[in-house]
Amino acid sequence: MSDYHEIFEKMPDGVLLHEPGGGAIVETNEQFCSMLGYSREELLELDFDAIHLDEPPYTAERAEELVRQAAREEPLHFEWVTKTKSGAPLPVEVHLRETTIDGDVRVLAVVRDITERQRRQQELTLQNHRLEKFASIVSHDLRNPLSVAQGRLELAREECDSEHLDAVSRAHERMESLIRDLLVLAREGSEAMTVDSVELSTHAKLSWANVQSGDAALVVDDDQRSIRADPGRLEQLFENLFRNSVEHGGDVSVTVGLVEDGFYVEDDGPGIPQHIVQEVFEAGYSSVEDGTGIGLSIVMEIVTAHGWEIRVTESERGGARFEVTGVEFVS
């Protein structure tokens, strides 16, 4: 067995060699045979043209043009649709280049089945469309009662002077901001973020002020470290983690601190049972009767948009601990 043939067989992707100009297939590996449903003997009797669709833009002529381009310029990387033995289309990712093996000019193609990737992309596109529609409906339905509440607040100011009214006004402003951010996040995702240097402890304290915390208490690490993050999204993340602690633990003590490559939020509440740890970030999941099941899914969206990671574990006091890692600290 030649060295290149041994390499072929060990590769997880489909590999084939064919003659230039859409010529005969001269070698392939078992992975490529399996992808297309042929035996090796059957494939080696075919020309390169025989395994491509004849529908634009996946014609044999276009394939030959790409082969010539790979010979003249640099190796090519593109998505394509080939066809199986049954004639079914198969979406693939192709790495193409011209090379010389044993003195003969050959075209080398490394081929990866991307059926599952395209399915996920289609599902994501559909999901994003539904999310945008949902966000638009929710923001409209929220703005109507919010406008009523703001109007009533102005009437209340005319009748009395209370420090509680200022707190109500701040809550209204925060609701306006969240509605706006919900729409932007749904429509633009991570591209809508404005990443800046953000002092972690300061924003944790600001977020706590927006949570109905009762007799719960917040303890923040005194280390004045800053991270690269979108300030508004970071506050949303903290608020939802804080609410999760208060809703499930009541008058808990919540702590925010640093880990080597990120930060954590933990409490001394009842904790999260191990058997539901993998479910808590799913939209709609809640272990409390009046929970929306949205809070922690929003946390996951924010973490993902920043390129971070999050894991759930148990705090030293037996409560829940959320660790966010992969965070960039500012020197």
Coordinates of C-alpha atoms in Angstrom, one line a residue:
M1 CA 0.0 0.0 0.0
S2 CA 1.4 3.4 -1.0
D3 CA 1.9 6.1 1.6
Y4 CA -0.8 8.4 0.2
H5 CA -3.3 5.5 0.0
E6 CA -2.8 4.8 3.7
I7 CA -3.3 8.5 4.5
F8 CA -6.5 8.4 2.5
E9 CA -8.0 5.6 4.5
K10 CA -7.2 7.2 7.8
M11 CA -8.9 10.5 7.0
P12 CA -12.4 11.1 8.4
D13 CA -13.5 12.9 5.3
G14 CA -14.1 11.6 1.8
V15 CA -11.0 11.8 -0.4
L16 CA -10.7 11.2 -4.2
L17 CA -8.1 11.7 -6.9
H18 CA -9.2 12.3 -10.5
E19 CA -7.6 13.2 -13.7
P20 CA -7.7 16.9 -14.7
G21 CA -10.5 18.3 -16.8
G22 CA -13.3 16.2 -15.3
G23 CA -11.5 12.9 -16.1
A24 CA -11.5 9.5 -14.6
I25 CA -11.5 8.9 -10.9
V26 CA -8.2 7.2 -10.2
E27 CA -8.4 6.7 -6.4
T28 CA -10.8 7.2 -3.5
N29 CA -11.1 6.2 0.1
E30 CA -13.9 4.1 1.8
Q31 CA -15.3 7.2 3.5
F32 CA -16.1 8.8 0.1
C33 CA -17.6 5.5 -1.2
S34 CA -19.8 5.3 1.8
M35 CA -21.0 8.9 1.4
L36 CA -22.1 8.3 -2.2
G37 CA -23.3 4.7 -1.8
Y38 CA -20.9 3.2 -4.3
S39 CA -18.3 0.4 -3.9
R40 CA -14.7 1.4 -4.6
E41 CA -14.8 -0.7 -7.8
E42 CA -17.9 1.2 -9.0
L43 CA -16.4 4.6 -8.3
L44 CA -13.1 3.8 -10.1
E45 CA -15.1 3.0 -13.2
L46 CA -16.7 6.5 -13.3
D47 CA -15.6 9.9 -14.6
F48 CA -15.5 12.9 -12.2
D49 CA -18.5 14.3 -14.2
A50 CA -20.7 11.4 -13.3
I51 CA -21.0 12.3 -9.6
H52 CA -22.2 15.9 -10.0
L53 CA -25.6 17.3 -10.6
D54 CA -26.5 18.9 -13.9
E55 CA -28.5 21.7 -12.3
P56 CA -27.1 25.2 -12.1
P57 CA -24.8 26.2 -10.4
Y58 CA -23.7 22.5 -9.9
T59 CA -23.0 21.6 -13.5
A60 CA -20.0 19.7 -14.7
E61 CA -18.8 22.7 -16.6
R62 CA -18.7 24.8 -13.4
A63 CA -16.9 22.0 -11.7
E64 CA -14.2 21.9 -14.4
E65 CA -13.9 25.7 -14.1
L66 CA -13.2 25.3 -10.4
V67 CA -10.6 22.6 -11.1
R68 CA -8.8 24.9 -13.6
Q69 CA -8.9 27.7 -11.1
A70 CA -7.3 25.5 -8.4
A71 CA -4.6 24.6 -10.9
R72 CA -3.8 28.2 -11.9
E73 CA -4.2 29.8 -8.5
E74 CA -4.5 28.7 -4.9
P75 CA -6.3 25.7 -3.4
L76 CA -10.1 26.2 -3.4
H77 CA -12.6 25.8 -0.6
F78 CA -16.3 25.9 -1.4
E79 CA -19.7 24.3 -0.9
W80 CA -21.1 22.1 -3.5
V81 CA -23.9 19.6 -4.2
T82 CA -22.8 16.2 -5.5
K83 CA -25.1 13.2 -6.1
T84 CA -25.2 9.7 -4.6
K85 CA -25.6 6.5 -6.5
S86 CA -29.4 6.7 -6.1
G87 CA -29.3 10.2 -7.7
A88 CA -30.1 12.0 -4.5
P89 CA -28.4 15.4 -3.9
L90 CA -25.7 15.5 -1.2
P91 CA -24.5 18.9 0.0
V92 CA -20.8 18.8 0.7
E93 CA -17.9 21.1 1.6
V94 CA -14.9 20.6 -0.8
H95 CA -11.2 21.4 -0.5
L96 CA -9.8 21.2 -4.0
R97 CA -6.2 21.5 -5.3
E98 CA -4.1 20.2 -8.1
T99 CA -1.1 18.1 -7.2
T100 CA 1.4 15.6 -8.6
I101 CA 1.6 12.0 -7.4
D102 CA 4.1 9.6 -8.7
G103 CA 4.8 12.0 -11.6
D104 CA 1.2 12.3 -12.7
V105 CA -0.9 15.4 -12.4
R106 CA -4.0 14.8 -10.3
V107 CA -6.8 16.8 -8.8
L108 CA -7.2 16.1 -5.1
A109 CA -10.6 16.7 -3.5
V110 CA -11.3 16.4 0.2
V111 CA -15.0 16.2 0.7
R112 CA -17.1 16.6 3.8
D113 CA -20.8 15.8 4.2
I114 CA -22.6 19.0 5.4
T115 CA -26.2 17.8 5.4
E116 CA -26.5 18.1 9.2
R117 CA -24.8 21.5 9.1
Q118 CA -27.2 22.9 6.5
R119 CA -30.2 21.4 8.4
R120 CA -29.0 23.3 11.6
Q121 CA -28.5 26.5 9.6
Q122 CA -32.1 26.2 8.2
E123 CA -33.5 25.5 11.6
L124 CA -31.6 28.5 13.0
T125 CA -32.8 30.8 10.3
L126 CA -36.4 29.7 11.0
Q127 CA -35.9 30.0 14.7
N128 CA -34.5 33.6 14.3
H129 CA -37.5 34.5 12.1
R130 CA -39.8 33.2 14.8
L131 CA -37.8 35.0 17.5
E132 CA -38.0 38.3 15.7
K133 CA -41.8 37.9 15.2
F134 CA -42.2 36.9 18.8
A135 CA -40.1 39.9 20.0
S136 CA -42.1 42.3 17.9
I137 CA -45.4 41.0 19.4
V138 CA -44.1 41.0 22.9
S139 CA -42.6 44.5 22.7
H140 CA -45.9 45.8 21.3
D141 CA -48.0 44.1 24.0
L142 CA -45.6 45.3 26.7
R143 CA -45.4 48.9 25.5
N144 CA -49.2 49.4 25.8
P145 CA -49.5 48.7 29.6
L146 CA -46.1 50.4 30.2
S147 CA -47.5 53.6 28.6
V148 CA -50.5 53.4 30.9
A149 CA -48.3 52.9 33.9
Q150 CA -46.1 55.9 32.9
G151 CA -49.2 58.1 32.5
R152 CA -50.5 57.0 35.9
L153 CA -47.1 57.8 37.4
E154 CA -47.3 61.4 36.2
L155 CA -50.7 61.7 37.7
A156 CA -49.4 60.3 41.0
R157 CA -46.6 62.9 41.0
E158 CA -49.2 65.6 40.9
E159 CA -51.0 64.3 43.9
C160 CA -48.1 63.3 46.1
D161 CA -44.3 63.5 46.5
S162 CA -42.7 60.2 47.4
E163 CA -39.2 58.7 46.9
H164 CA -41.0 55.5 45.8
L165 CA -42.2 57.3 42.6
D166 CA -38.6 57.8 41.5
A167 CA -38.0 54.1 41.9
V168 CA -41.1 53.4 39.8
S169 CA -39.8 55.8 37.1
R170 CA -36.4 54.0 37.0
A171 CA -38.2 50.7 36.7
H172 CA -40.2 52.1 33.7
E173 CA -37.0 53.3 32.1
R174 CA -35.4 49.9 32.5
M175 CA -38.4 48.2 31.0
E176 CA -38.2 50.6 27.9
S177 CA -34.5 49.7 27.6
L178 CA -35.2 45.9 27.9
I179 CA -38.0 46.1 25.3
R180 CA -35.7 47.9 22.9
D181 CA -32.8 45.5 23.5
L182 CA -35.1 42.5 23.0
L183 CA -36.0 43.8 19.5
V184 CA -32.4 44.6 18.6
L185 CA -31.1 41.2 19.9
A186 CA -33.8 39.3 18.1
R187 CA -33.2 41.1 14.8
E188 CA -29.4 41.4 14.8
G189 CA -28.1 39.0 17.4
S190 CA -24.4 39.3 18.3
E191 CA -23.8 41.9 15.6
A192 CA -26.0 44.3 17.6
M193 CA -23.6 44.3 20.5
T194 CA -21.3 47.1 21.4
V195 CA -18.3 45.6 23.2
D196 CA -16.4 47.9 25.5
S197 CA -14.3 47.9 28.7
V198 CA -16.8 47.2 31.5
E199 CA -16.1 47.2 35.2
L200 CA -17.6 43.9 36.5
S201 CA -18.3 44.8 40.1
T202 CA -20.0 48.2 39.1
H203 CA -22.4 46.6 36.7
A204 CA -23.2 43.8 39.1
K205 CA -24.3 46.3 41.6
L206 CA -26.3 48.3 39.0
S207 CA -28.0 45.1 38.0
W208 CA -28.9 44.2 41.6
A209 CA -30.8 47.5 41.9
N210 CA -33.1 46.4 39.1
V211 CA -34.1 43.2 40.8
Q212 CA -36.9 42.8 43.3
S213 CA -34.6 41.2 45.9
G214 CA -36.6 41.5 49.1
D215 CA -34.3 40.6 52.0
A216 CA -31.8 38.9 49.8
A217 CA -28.3 40.3 49.9
L218 CA -25.5 40.9 47.3
V219 CA -21.8 40.4 48.0
V220 CA -19.5 41.6 45.2
D221 CA -15.7 40.9 45.0
D222 CA -13.8 44.1 45.6
D223 CA -11.5 43.5 42.8
Q224 CA -12.2 46.3 40.3
R225 CA -11.4 44.2 37.2
S226 CA -12.8 45.2 33.8
I227 CA -13.8 42.8 31.0
R228 CA -14.6 43.2 27.3
A229 CA -18.4 43.0 27.1
D230 CA -21.5 44.8 26.0
P231 CA -22.6 46.7 29.1
G232 CA -26.4 46.3 28.5
R233 CA -26.1 42.6 27.8
L234 CA -23.9 42.1 30.8
E235 CA -26.5 43.8 33.0
Q236 CA -29.2 41.5 31.5
L237 CA -27.1 38.5 32.3
F238 CA -26.6 39.6 35.9
E239 CA -30.2 40.5 36.4
N240 CA -31.5 37.1 35.2
L241 CA -29.0 35.2 37.3
F242 CA -29.9 37.3 40.3
R243 CA -33.6 36.8 39.7
N244 CA -33.1 33.1 39.4
S245 CA -31.4 33.0 42.8
V246 CA -34.1 35.0 44.5
E247 CA -37.0 33.2 42.8
H248 CA -35.7 29.8 43.8
G249 CA -34.0 30.7 47.1
G250 CA -35.9 33.6 48.7
D251 CA -33.8 35.6 51.1
V252 CA -30.5 34.3 49.9
S253 CA -27.0 35.7 49.9
V254 CA -25.8 36.1 46.3
T255 CA -22.0 36.5 45.6
V256 CA -20.3 37.7 42.5
G257 CA -16.6 37.0 42.1
L258 CA -13.8 36.2 39.7
V259 CA -12.3 32.9 38.4
E260 CA -9.2 32.6 36.4
D261 CA -10.7 33.3 33.0
G262 CA -14.1 34.8 33.9
F263 CA -16.5 35.3 36.8
Y264 CA -19.1 33.5 38.8
V265 CA -22.5 34.2 40.4
E266 CA -23.5 31.9 43.3
D267 CA -25.9 31.8 46.2
D268 CA -26.6 29.8 49.4
G269 CA -30.1 28.7 48.3
P270 CA -31.3 25.1 47.7
G271 CA -29.2 24.7 44.6
I272 CA -30.1 22.9 41.3
P273 CA -30.6 19.2 41.3
Q274 CA -28.0 17.4 39.2
H275 CA -30.6 15.7 37.0
I276 CA -31.9 19.0 35.7
V277 CA -28.6 20.8 35.2
Q278 CA -28.7 20.2 31.5
E279 CA -32.2 21.5 31.1
V280 CA -32.1 24.9 33.0
F281 CA -31.0 26.9 30.0
E282 CA -33.8 25.6 27.7
A283 CA -36.4 28.2 26.8
G284 CA -39.6 27.5 28.7
Y285 CA -38.1 25.4 31.4
S286 CA -38.8 26.5 35.0
S287 CA -38.9 24.6 38.3
V288 CA -41.2 27.2 40.0
E289 CA -44.9 27.5 39.3
D290 CA -45.0 31.1 38.2
G291 CA -41.6 31.1 36.4
T292 CA -41.5 32.1 32.7
G293 CA -38.6 29.8 31.9
I294 CA -37.0 32.5 29.8
G295 CA -34.4 34.0 32.2
L296 CA -31.7 31.4 32.0
S297 CA -32.2 31.0 28.2
I298 CA -31.5 34.7 27.8
V299 CA -28.3 34.2 29.9
M300 CA -27.2 31.5 27.5
E301 CA -27.9 33.7 24.5
I302 CA -25.8 36.5 26.0
V303 CA -23.0 34.1 26.9
T304 CA -23.0 32.6 23.4
A305 CA -23.1 36.0 21.7
H306 CA -20.0 37.0 23.5
G307 CA -18.2 33.8 22.7
W308 CA -18.1 32.8 26.3
E309 CA -19.0 29.5 28.0
I310 CA -21.2 28.9 31.1
R311 CA -21.5 25.9 33.4
V312 CA -23.7 25.2 36.4
T313 CA -22.3 23.6 39.5
E314 CA -22.8 23.6 43.3
S315 CA -21.5 26.5 45.5
E316 CA -19.5 25.8 48.6
R317 CA -22.6 26.7 50.6
G318 CA -24.8 24.2 48.7
G319 CA -26.5 26.6 46.5
A320 CA -26.3 27.2 42.7
R321 CA -23.1 28.5 41.1
F322 CA -22.9 29.7 37.5
E323 CA -19.4 30.1 36.1
V324 CA -18.9 32.2 33.0
T325 CA -15.5 31.5 31.3
G326 CA -13.6 32.5 28.2
V327 CA -13.9 36.1 29.2
E328 CA -11.3 38.7 28.1
F329 CA -10.0 40.8 30.9
V330 CA -8.8 44.3 30.3
S331 CA -5.3 45.0 31.4

